[in-house]
CSV table of C-alpha atoms in Angstrom, one decimal:
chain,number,residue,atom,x,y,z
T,164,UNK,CA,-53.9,-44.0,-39.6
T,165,UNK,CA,-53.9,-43.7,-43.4
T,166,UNK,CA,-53.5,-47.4,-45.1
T,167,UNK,CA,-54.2,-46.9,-49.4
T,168,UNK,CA,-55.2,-51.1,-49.2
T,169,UNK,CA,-58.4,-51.1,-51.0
T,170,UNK,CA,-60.4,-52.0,-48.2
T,171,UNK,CA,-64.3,-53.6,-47.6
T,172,UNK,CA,-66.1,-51.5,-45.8
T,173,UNK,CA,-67.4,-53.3,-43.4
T,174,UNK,CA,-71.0,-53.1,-43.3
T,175,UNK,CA,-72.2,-55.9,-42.5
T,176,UNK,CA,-70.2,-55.8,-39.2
T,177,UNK,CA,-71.5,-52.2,-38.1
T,178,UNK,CA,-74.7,-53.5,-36.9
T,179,UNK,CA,-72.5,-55.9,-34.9
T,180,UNK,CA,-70.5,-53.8,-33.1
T,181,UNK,CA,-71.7,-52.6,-28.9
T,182,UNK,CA,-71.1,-49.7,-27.9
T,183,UNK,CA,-70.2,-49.8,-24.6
T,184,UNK,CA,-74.0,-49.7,-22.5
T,185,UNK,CA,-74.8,-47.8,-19.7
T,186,UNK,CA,-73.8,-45.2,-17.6
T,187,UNK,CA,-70.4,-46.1,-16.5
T,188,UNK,CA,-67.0,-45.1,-19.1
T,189,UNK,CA,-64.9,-47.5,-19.9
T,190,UNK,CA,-61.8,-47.9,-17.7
T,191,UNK,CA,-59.8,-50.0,-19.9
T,192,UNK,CA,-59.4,-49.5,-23.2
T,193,UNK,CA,-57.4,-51.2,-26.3
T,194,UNK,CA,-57.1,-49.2,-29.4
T,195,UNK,CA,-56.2,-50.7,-32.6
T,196,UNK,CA,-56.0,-47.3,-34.3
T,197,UNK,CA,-53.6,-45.5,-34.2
T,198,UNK,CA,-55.3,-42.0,-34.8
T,199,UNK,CA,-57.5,-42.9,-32.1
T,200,UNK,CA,-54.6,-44.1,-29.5
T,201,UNK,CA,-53.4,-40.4,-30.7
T,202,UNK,CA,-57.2,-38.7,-30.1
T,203,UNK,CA,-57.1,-40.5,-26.8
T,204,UNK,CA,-53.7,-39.0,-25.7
T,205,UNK,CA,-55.4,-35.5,-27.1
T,206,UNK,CA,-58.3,-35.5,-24.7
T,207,UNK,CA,-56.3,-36.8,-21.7
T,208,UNK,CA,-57.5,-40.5,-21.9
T,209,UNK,CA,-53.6,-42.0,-22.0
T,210,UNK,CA,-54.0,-43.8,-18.8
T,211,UNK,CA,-57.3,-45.3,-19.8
T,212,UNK,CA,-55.7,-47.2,-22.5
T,213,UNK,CA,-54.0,-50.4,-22.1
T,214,UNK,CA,-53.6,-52.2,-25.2
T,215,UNK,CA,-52.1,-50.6,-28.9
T,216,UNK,CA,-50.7,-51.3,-31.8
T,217,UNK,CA,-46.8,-51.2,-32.1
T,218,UNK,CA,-47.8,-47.9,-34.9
T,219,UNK,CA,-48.0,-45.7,-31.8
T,220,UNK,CA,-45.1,-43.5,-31.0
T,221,UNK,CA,-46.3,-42.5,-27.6
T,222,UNK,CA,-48.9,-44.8,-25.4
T,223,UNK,CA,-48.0,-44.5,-22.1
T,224,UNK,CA,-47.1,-46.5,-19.4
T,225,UNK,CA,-49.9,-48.7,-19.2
T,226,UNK,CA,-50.5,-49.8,-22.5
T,227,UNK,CA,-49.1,-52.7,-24.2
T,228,UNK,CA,-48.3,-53.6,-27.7
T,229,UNK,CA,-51.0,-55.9,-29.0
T,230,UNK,CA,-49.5,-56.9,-32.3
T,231,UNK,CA,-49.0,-54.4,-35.3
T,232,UNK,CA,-51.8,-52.3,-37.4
T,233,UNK,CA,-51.8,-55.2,-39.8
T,234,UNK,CA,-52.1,-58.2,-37.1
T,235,UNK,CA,-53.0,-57.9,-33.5
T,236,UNK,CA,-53.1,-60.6,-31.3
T,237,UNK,CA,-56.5,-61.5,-30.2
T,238,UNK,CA,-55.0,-63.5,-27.6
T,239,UNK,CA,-52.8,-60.5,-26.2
T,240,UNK,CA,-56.4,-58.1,-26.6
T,241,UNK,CA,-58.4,-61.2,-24.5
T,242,UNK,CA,-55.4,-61.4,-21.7
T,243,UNK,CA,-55.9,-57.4,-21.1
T,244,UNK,CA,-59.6,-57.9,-20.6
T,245,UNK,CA,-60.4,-54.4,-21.6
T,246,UNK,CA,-63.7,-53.0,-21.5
T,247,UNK,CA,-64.1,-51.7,-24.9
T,248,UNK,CA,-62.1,-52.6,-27.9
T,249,UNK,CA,-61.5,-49.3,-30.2
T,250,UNK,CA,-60.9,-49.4,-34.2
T,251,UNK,CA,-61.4,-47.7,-37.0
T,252,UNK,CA,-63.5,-48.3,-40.7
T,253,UNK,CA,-60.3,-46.9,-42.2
T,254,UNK,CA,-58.2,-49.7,-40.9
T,255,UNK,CA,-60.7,-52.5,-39.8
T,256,UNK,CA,-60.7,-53.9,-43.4
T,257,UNK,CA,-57.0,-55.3,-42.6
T,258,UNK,CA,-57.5,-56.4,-39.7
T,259,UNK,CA,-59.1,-59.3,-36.9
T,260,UNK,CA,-62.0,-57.7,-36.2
T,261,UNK,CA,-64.7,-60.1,-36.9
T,262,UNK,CA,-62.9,-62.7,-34.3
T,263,UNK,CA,-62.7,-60.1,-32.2
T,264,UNK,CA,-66.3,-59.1,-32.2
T,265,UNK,CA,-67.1,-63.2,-32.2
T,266,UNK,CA,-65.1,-63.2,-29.1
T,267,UNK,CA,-67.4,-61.4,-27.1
T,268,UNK,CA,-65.4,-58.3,-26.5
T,269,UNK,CA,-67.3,-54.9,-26.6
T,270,UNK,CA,-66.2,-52.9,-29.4
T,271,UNK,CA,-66.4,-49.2,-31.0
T,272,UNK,CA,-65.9,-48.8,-34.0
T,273,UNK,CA,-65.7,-45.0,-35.9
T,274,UNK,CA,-66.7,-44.2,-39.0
T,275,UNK,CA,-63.9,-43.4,-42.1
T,276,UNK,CA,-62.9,-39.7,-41.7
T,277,UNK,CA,-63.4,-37.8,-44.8
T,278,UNK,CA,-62.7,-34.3,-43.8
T,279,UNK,CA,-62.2,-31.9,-41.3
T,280,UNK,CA,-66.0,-31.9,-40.1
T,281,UNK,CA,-66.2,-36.1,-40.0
T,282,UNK,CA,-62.6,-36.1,-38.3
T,283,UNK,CA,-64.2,-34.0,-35.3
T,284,UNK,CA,-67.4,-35.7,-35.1
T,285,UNK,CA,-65.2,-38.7,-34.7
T,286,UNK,CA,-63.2,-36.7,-32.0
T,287,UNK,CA,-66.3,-35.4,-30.3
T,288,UNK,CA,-68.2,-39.1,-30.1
T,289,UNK,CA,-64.6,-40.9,-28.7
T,290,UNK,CA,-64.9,-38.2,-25.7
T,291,UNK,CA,-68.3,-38.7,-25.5
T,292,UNK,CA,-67.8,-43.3,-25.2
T,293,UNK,CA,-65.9,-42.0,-22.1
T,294,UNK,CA,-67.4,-39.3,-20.1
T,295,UNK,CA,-65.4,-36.2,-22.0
T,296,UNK,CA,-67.9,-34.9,-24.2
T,297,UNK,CA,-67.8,-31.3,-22.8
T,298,UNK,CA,-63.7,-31.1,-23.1
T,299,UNK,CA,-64.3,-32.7,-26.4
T,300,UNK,CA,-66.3,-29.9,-28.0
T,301,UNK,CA,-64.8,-27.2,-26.5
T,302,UNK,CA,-61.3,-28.9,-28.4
T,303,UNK,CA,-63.1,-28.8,-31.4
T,304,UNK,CA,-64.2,-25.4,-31.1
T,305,UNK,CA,-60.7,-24.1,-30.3
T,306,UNK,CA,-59.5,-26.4,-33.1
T,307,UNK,CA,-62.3,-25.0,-35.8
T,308,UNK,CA,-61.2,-21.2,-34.9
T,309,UNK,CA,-57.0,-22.4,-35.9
T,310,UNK,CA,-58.4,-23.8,-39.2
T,311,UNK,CA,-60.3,-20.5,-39.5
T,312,UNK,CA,-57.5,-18.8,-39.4
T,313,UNK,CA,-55.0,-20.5,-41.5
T,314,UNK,CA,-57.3,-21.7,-44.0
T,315,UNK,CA,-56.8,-20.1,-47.7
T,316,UNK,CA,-57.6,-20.4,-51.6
T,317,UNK,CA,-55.1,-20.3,-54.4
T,318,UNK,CA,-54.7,-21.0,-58.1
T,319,UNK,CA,-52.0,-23.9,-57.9
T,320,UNK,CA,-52.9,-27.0,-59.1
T,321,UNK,CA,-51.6,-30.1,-57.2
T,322,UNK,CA,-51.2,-33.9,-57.7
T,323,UNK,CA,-50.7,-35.3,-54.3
T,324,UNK,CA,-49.4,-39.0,-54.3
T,325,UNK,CA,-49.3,-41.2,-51.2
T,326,UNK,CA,-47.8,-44.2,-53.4
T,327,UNK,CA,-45.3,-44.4,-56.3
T,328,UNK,CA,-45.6,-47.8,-57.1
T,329,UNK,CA,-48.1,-48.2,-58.3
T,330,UNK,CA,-49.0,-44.5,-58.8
T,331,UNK,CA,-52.0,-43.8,-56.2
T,332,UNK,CA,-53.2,-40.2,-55.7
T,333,UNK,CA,-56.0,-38.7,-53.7
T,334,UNK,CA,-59.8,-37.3,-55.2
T,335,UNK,CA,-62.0,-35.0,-53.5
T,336,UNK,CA,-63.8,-38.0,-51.5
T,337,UNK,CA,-60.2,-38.0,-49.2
T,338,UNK,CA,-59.4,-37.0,-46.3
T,339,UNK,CA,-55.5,-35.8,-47.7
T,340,UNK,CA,-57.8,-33.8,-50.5
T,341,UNK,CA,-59.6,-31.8,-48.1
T,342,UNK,CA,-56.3,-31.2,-46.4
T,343,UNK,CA,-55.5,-29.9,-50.0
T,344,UNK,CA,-58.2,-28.0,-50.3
T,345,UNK,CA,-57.6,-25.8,-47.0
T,346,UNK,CA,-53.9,-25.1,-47.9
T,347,UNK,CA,-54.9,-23.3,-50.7
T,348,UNK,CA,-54.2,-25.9,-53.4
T,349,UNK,CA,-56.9,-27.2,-56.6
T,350,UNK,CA,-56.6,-31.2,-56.6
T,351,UNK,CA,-55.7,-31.9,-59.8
T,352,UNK,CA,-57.5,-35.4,-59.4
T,353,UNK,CA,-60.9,-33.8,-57.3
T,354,UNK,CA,-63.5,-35.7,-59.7
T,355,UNK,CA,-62.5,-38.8,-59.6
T,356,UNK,CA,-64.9,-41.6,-58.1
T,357,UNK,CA,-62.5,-43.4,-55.6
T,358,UNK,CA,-60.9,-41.5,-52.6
T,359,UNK,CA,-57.2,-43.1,-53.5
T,360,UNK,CA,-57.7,-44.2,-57.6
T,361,UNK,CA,-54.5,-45.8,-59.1
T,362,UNK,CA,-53.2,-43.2,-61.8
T,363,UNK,CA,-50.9,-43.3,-64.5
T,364,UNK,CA,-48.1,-40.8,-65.6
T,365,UNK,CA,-50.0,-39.7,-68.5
T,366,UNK,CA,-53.0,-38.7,-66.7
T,367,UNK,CA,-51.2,-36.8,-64.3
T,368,UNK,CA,-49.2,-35.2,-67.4
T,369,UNK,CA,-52.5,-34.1,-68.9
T,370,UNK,CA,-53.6,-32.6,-65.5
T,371,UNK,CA,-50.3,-29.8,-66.1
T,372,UNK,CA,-50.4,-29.5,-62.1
T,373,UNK,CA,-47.8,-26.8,-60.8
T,374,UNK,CA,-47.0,-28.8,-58.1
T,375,UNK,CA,-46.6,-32.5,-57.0
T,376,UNK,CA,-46.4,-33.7,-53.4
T,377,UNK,CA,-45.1,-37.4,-52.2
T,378,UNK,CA,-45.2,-39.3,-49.1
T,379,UNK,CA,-44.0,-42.1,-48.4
T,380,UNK,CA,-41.0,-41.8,-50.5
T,381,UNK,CA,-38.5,-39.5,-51.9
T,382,UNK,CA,-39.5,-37.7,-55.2
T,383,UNK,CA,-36.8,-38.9,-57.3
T,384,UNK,CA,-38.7,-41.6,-59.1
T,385,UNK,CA,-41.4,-39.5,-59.9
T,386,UNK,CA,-39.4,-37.2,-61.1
T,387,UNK,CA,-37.0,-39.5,-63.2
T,388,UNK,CA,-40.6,-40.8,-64.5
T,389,UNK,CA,-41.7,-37.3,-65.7
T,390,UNK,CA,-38.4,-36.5,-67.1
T,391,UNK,CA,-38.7,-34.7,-70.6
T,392,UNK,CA,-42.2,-33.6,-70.0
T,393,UNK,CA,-43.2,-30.0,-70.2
T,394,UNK,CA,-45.2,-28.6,-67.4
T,395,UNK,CA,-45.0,-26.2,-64.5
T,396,UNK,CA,-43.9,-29.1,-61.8
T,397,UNK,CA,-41.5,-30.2,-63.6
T,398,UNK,CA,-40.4,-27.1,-65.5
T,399,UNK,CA,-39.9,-25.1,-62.0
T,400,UNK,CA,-39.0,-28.4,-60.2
T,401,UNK,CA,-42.0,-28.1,-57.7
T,402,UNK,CA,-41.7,-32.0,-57.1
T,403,UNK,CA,-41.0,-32.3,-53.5
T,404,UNK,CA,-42.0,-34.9,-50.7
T,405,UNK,CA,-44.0,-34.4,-47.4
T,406,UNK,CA,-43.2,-36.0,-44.0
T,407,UNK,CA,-45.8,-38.5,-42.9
T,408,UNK,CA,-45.5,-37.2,-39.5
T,409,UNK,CA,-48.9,-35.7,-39.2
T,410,UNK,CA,-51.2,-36.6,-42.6
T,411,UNK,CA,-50.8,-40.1,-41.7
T,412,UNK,CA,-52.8,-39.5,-38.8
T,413,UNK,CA,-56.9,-38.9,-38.3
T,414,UNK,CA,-56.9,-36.4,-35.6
T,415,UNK,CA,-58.0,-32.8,-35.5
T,416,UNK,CA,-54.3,-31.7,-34.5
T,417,UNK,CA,-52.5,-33.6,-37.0
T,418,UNK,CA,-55.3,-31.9,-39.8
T,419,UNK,CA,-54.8,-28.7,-38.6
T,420,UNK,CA,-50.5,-29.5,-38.5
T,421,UNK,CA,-50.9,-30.9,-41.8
T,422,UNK,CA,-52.9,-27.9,-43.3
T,423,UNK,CA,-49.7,-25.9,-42.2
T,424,UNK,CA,-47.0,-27.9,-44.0
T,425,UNK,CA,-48.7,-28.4,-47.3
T,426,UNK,CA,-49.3,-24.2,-47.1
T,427,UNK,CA,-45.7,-23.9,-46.4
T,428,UNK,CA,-44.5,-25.9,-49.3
T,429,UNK,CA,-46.2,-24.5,-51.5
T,430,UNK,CA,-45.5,-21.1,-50.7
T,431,UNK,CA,-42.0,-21.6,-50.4
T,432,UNK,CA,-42.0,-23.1,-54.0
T,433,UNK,CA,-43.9,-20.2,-55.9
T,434,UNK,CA,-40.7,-17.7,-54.6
């Protein structure tokens, strides 16, 4: 799930982590991800977990809630006794998972996503940890052949901001700027060094995008904040928000769903 908290990558814990050994698939799983609790419901894996975080809006009936994104109980994790403990590098920097590695649970954890081609190798290795590698890549094939399809190019320029306060927008290193990329939209921010750099209202001024899309909040303080400028978002009042629905999430569905929306908006604003 996408958290903008500048985060340590955790490198020195990657060489740390088991992957679960031998033949046998894990049975029980707790996933502290919540794009991977959603990846796991993709591939038909529900019933194998039994532990997630209280992020997940559908988990099934034999998982419990472990703690939130932000704070999971080790002691909840320990009482499940799970065979593999799943997490993220996106989301691991906020959370327990050196004590839960120093507890002696077995744990996976998957590389950031930083585009449509990571995501899916993500997708493909998760089926793989438990015995689904075939369904895996035949999703990913099917999934491949939809982006295909509703991929396209266009001249707009766009700032996308997933934080108004302080003003943080996405580069070409993100996973949302990929997303922008296949809806047809130029990142007005693609250079920049950081995947989620802190901005300020003059830089995005001097960028003259002709659209601007917000999560996480309605547009009217960016919009009272741009007030009096002169350029084509604000000018034809292409300042709208997207639901968080589907780009909060690292899974090849909610990519491909995403793609859609951001398309949609901004077609529907250049009529």
């Amino acid at each position: 799930m996408l958290r903008i908290i500048p985060g340590i990558i955790l490198t020195a814990l990657v060489s740390t982590v088991s992957v679960f050994p031998g033949t046998d698939f894990p049975e029980r799983a707790v996933s502290l991800s919540p794009s991977i609790t959603r990846q796991m419901i993709d591939l038909g894996l529900g019933d194998r977990l039994v532990g997630v975080t209280s992020y997940c809006p559908d988990y099934g009936h034999r998982a419990r809630v472990v703690g939130t994104l932000m704070n999971p109980s080790i002691e909840k994790i320990l009482s499940l006794t799970p065979d593999i403990v799943l997490f993220s590098e996106e989301d691991s920097a906020i959370q327990k998972t050196s004590r839960i590695i120093s507890a002696g649970m077995k744990c996976k954890m998957f590389p950031s996503n930083t585009d449509f081609r990571t995501l899916c190798n993500n997708y493909i290795d998760l089926a793989e940890l438990f015995g689904r590698k075939e369904l895996g890549e035949h999703k990913v094939k099917l999934y491949n052949n939809e982006l295909k399809k509703i991929s396209r190019r266009g001249a707009m320029t766009a700032v996308f901001l997933v934080s108004q306060r302080p003003l943080v927008t996405v580069s070409g290193k993100s996973y949302i700027g990929s997303i922008l990329e296949d809806a047809g939209l130029k990142n007005a921010f693609q250079g920049l060094g950081t995947p989620y750099p802190v901005v300020s209202a003059e830089a995005i001024v001097r960028t003259r995008p002709d659209i601007i899309i917000v999560m996480n909040e309605g547009p009217a303080f960016i919009t009272e904040l741009l007030n009096g400028f002169s350029f084509p978002a604000v000018i034809n009042r292409r300042i709208v928000q997207i639901s968080d629905e589907n780009i909060a999430y690292y899974t090849p569905s909610d990519y491909i769903a995403s793609v859609k929306q951001i398309s949609a908006i901004a077609g529907s604003r250049l009529k």
